[in-house]
Short mmCIF file of N, CA and C in Angstrom, two decimals:
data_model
loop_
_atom_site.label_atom_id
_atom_site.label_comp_id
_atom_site.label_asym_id
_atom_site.label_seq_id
_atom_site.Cartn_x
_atom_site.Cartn_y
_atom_site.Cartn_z
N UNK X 17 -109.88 -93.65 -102.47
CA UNK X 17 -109.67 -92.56 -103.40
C UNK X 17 -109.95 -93.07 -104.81
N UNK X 18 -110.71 -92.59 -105.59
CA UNK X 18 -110.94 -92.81 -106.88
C UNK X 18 -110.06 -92.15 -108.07
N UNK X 19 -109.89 -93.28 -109.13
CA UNK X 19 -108.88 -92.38 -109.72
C UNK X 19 -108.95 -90.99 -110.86
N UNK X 20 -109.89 -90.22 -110.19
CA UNK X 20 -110.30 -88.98 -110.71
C UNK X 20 -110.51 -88.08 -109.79
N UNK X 21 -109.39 -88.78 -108.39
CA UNK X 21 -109.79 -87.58 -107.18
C UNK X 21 -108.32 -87.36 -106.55
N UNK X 22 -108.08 -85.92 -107.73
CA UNK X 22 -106.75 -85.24 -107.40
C UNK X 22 -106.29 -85.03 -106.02
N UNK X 23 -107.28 -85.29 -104.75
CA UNK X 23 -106.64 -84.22 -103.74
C UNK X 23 -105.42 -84.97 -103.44
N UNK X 24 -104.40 -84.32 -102.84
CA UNK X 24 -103.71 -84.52 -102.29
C UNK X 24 -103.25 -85.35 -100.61
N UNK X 25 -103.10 -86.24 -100.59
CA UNK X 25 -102.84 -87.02 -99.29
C UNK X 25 -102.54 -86.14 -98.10
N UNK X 26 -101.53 -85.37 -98.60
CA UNK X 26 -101.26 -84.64 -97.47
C UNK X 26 -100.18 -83.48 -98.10
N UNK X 27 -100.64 -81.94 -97.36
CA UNK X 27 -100.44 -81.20 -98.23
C UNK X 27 -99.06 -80.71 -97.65
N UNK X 28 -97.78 -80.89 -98.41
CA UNK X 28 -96.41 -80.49 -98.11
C UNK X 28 -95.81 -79.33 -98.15
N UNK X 29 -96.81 -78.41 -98.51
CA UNK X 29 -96.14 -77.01 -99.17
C UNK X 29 -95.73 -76.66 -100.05
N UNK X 30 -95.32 -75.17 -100.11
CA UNK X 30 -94.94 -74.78 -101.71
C UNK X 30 -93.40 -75.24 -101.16
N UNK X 31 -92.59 -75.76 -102.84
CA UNK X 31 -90.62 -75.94 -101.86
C UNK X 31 -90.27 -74.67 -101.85
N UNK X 32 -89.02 -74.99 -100.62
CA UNK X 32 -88.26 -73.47 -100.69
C UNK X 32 -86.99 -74.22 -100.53
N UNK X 33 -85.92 -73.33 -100.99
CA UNK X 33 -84.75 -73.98 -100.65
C UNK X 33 -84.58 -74.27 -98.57
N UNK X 34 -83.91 -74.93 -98.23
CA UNK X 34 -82.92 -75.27 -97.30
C UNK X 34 -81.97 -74.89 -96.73
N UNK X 35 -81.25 -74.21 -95.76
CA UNK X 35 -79.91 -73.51 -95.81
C UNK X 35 -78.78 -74.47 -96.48
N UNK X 36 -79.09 -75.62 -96.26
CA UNK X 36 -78.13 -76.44 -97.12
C UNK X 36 -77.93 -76.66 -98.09
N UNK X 37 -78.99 -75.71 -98.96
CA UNK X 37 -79.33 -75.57 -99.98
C UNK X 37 -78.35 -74.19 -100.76
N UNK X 38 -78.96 -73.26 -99.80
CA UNK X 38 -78.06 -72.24 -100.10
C UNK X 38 -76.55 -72.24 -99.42
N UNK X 39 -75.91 -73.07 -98.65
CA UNK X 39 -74.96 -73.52 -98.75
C UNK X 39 -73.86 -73.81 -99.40
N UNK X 40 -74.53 -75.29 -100.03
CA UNK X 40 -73.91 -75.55 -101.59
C UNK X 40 -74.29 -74.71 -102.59
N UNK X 41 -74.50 -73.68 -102.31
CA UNK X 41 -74.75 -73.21 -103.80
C UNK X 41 -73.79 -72.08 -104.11
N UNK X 42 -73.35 -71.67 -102.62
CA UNK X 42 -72.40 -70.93 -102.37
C UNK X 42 -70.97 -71.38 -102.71
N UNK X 43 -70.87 -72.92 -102.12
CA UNK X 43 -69.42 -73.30 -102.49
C UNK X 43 -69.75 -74.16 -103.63
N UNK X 44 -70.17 -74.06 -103.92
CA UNK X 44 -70.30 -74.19 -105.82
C UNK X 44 -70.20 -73.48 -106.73
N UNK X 45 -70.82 -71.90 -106.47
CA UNK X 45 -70.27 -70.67 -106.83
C UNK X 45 -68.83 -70.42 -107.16
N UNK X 46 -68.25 -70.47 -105.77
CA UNK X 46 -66.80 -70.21 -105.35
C UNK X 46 -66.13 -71.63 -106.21
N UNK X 47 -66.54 -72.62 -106.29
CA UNK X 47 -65.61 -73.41 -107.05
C UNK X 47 -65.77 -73.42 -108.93
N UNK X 48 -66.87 -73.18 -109.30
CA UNK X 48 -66.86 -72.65 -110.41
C UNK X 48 -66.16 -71.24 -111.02
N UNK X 49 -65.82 -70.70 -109.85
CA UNK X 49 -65.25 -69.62 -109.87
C UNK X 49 -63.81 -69.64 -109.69
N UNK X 50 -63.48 -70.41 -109.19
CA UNK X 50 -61.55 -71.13 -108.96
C UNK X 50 -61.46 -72.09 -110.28
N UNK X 51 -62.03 -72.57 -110.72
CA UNK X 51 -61.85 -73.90 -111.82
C UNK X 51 -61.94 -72.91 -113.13
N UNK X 52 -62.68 -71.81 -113.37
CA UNK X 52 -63.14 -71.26 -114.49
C UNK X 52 -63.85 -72.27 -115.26
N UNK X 53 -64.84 -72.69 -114.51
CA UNK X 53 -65.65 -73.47 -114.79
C UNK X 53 -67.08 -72.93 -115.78
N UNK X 54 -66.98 -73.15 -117.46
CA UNK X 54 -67.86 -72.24 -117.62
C UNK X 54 -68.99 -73.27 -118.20
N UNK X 55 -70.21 -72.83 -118.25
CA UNK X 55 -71.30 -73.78 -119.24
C UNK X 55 -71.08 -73.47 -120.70
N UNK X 56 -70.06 -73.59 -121.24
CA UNK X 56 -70.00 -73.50 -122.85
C UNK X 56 -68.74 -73.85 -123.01
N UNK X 57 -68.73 -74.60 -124.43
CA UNK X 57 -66.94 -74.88 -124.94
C UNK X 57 -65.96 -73.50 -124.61
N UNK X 58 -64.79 -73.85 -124.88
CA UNK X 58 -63.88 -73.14 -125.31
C UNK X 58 -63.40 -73.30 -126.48
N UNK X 59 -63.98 -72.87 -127.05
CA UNK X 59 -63.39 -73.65 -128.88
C UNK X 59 -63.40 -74.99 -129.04
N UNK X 60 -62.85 -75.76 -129.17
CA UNK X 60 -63.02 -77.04 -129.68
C UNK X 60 -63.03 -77.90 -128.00
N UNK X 61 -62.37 -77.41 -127.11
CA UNK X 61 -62.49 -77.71 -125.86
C UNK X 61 -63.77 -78.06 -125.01
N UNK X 62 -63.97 -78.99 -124.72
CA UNK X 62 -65.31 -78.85 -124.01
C UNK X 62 -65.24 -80.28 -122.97
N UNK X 63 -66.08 -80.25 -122.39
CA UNK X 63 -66.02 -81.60 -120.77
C UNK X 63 -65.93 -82.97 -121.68
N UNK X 64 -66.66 -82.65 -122.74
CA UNK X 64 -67.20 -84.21 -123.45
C UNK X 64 -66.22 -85.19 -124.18
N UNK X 65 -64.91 -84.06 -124.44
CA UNK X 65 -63.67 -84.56 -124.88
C UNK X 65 -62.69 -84.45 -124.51
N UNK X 66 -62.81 -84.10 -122.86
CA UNK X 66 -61.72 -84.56 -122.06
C UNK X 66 -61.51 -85.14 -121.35
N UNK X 67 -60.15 -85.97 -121.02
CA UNK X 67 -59.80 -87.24 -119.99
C UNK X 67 -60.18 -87.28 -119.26
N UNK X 68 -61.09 -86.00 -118.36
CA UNK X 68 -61.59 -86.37 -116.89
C UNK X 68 -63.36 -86.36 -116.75
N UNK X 69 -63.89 -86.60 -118.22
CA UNK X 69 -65.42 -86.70 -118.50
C UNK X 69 -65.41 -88.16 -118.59
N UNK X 70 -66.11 -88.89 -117.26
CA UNK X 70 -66.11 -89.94 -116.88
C UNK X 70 -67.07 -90.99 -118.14
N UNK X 71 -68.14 -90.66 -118.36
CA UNK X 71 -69.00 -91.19 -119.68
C UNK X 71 -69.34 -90.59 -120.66
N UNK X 72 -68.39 -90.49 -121.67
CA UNK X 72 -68.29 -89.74 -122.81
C UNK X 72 -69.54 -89.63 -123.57
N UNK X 73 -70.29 -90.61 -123.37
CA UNK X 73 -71.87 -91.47 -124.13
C UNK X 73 -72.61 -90.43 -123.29
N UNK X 74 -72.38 -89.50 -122.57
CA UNK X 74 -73.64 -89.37 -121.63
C UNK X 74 -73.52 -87.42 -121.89
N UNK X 75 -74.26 -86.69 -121.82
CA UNK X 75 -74.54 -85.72 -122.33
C UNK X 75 -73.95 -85.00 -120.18
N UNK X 76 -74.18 -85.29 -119.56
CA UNK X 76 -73.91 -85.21 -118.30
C UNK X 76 -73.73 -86.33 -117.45
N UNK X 77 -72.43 -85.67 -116.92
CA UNK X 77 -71.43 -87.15 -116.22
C UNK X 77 -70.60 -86.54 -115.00
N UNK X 78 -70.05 -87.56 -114.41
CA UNK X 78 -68.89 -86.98 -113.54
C UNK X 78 -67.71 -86.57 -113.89
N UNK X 79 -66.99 -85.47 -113.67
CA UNK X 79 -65.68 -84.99 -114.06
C UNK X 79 -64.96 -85.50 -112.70
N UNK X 80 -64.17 -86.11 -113.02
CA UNK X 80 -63.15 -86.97 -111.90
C UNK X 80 -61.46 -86.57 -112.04
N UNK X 81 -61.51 -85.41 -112.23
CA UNK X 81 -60.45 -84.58 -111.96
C UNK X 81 -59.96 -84.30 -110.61
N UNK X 82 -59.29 -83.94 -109.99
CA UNK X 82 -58.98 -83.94 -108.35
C UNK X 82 -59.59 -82.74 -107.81
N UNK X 83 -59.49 -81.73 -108.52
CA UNK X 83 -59.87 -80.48 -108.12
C UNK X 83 -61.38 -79.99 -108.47
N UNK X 84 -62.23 -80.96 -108.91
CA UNK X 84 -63.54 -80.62 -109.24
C UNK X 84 -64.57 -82.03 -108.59
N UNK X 85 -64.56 -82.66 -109.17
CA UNK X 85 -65.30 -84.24 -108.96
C UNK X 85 -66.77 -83.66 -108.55
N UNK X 86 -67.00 -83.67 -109.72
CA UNK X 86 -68.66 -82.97 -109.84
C UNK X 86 -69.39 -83.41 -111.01
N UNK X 87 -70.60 -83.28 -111.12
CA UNK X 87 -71.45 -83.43 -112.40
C UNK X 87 -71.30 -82.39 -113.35
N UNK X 88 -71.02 -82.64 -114.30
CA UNK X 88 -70.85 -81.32 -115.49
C UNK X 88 -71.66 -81.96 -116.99
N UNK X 89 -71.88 -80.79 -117.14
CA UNK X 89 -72.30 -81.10 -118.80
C UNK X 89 -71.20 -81.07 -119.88
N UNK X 90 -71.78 -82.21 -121.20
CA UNK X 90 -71.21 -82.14 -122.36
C UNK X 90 -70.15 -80.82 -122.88
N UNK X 91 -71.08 -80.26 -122.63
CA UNK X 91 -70.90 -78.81 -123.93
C UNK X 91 -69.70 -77.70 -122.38
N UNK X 92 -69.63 -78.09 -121.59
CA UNK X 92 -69.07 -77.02 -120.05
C UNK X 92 -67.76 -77.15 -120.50
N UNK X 93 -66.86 -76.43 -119.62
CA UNK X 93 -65.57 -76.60 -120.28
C UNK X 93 -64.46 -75.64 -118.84
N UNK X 94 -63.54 -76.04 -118.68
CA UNK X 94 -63.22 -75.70 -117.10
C UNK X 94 -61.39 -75.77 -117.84
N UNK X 95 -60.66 -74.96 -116.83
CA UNK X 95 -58.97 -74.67 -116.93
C UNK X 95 -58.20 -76.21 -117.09
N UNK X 96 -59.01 -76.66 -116.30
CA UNK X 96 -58.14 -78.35 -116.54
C UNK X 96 -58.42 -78.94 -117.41
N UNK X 97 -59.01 -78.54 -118.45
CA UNK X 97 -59.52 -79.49 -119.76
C UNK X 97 -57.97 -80.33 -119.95
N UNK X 98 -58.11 -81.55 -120.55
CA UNK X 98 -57.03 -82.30 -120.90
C UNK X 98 -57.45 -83.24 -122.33
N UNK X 99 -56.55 -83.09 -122.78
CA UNK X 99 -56.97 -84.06 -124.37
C UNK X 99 -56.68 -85.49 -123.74
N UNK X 100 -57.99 -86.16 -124.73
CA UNK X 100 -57.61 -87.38 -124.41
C UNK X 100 -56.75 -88.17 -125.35
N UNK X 101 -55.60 -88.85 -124.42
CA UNK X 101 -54.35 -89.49 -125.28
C UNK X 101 -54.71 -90.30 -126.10
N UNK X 102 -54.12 -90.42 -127.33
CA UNK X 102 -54.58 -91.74 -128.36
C UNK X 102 -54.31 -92.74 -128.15
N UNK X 103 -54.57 -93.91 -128.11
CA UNK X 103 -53.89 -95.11 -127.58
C UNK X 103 -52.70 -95.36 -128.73
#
């Protein structure tokens, strides 16, 4: 193959989701929906400044809360928000 010869090795298809796909997306739904899990602060509240936003440095991280333990963004913001204690 020369490197000006796009074809493709072998052709995989267009993607489609998976039922496992639509699966989780369902009980991800439903748990964003129990947590009041939203993609935006709550006022000064948000994932990035609370005790259970695992890498504060990281714009998206794990929330290691008991009732979520999921990837969330910075700016998201969910019922369990918790301030983090001062030392």
């Amino acid at each position: 193959m020369s490197e000006t010869d796009t074809t493709p090795v072998y052709d995989v298809g267009a993607p489609e989701p998976k039922p496992i796909d639509e699966e989780l997306s369902v009980k991800l739904g439903h748990l964003a929906e129990d947590a009041i899990l939203r993609a935006k602060p709550n006022g000064d509240e948000r994932c990035d400044n609370c005790l259970y936003y695992l890498d504060t440095d990281k714009d998206l991280t794990y929330c290691w809360h008991p009732k979520l333990r999921i990837l969330v963004g910075g700016d998201w913001w969910c019922q369990w928000w918790e301030e983090i204690p001062e030392d």
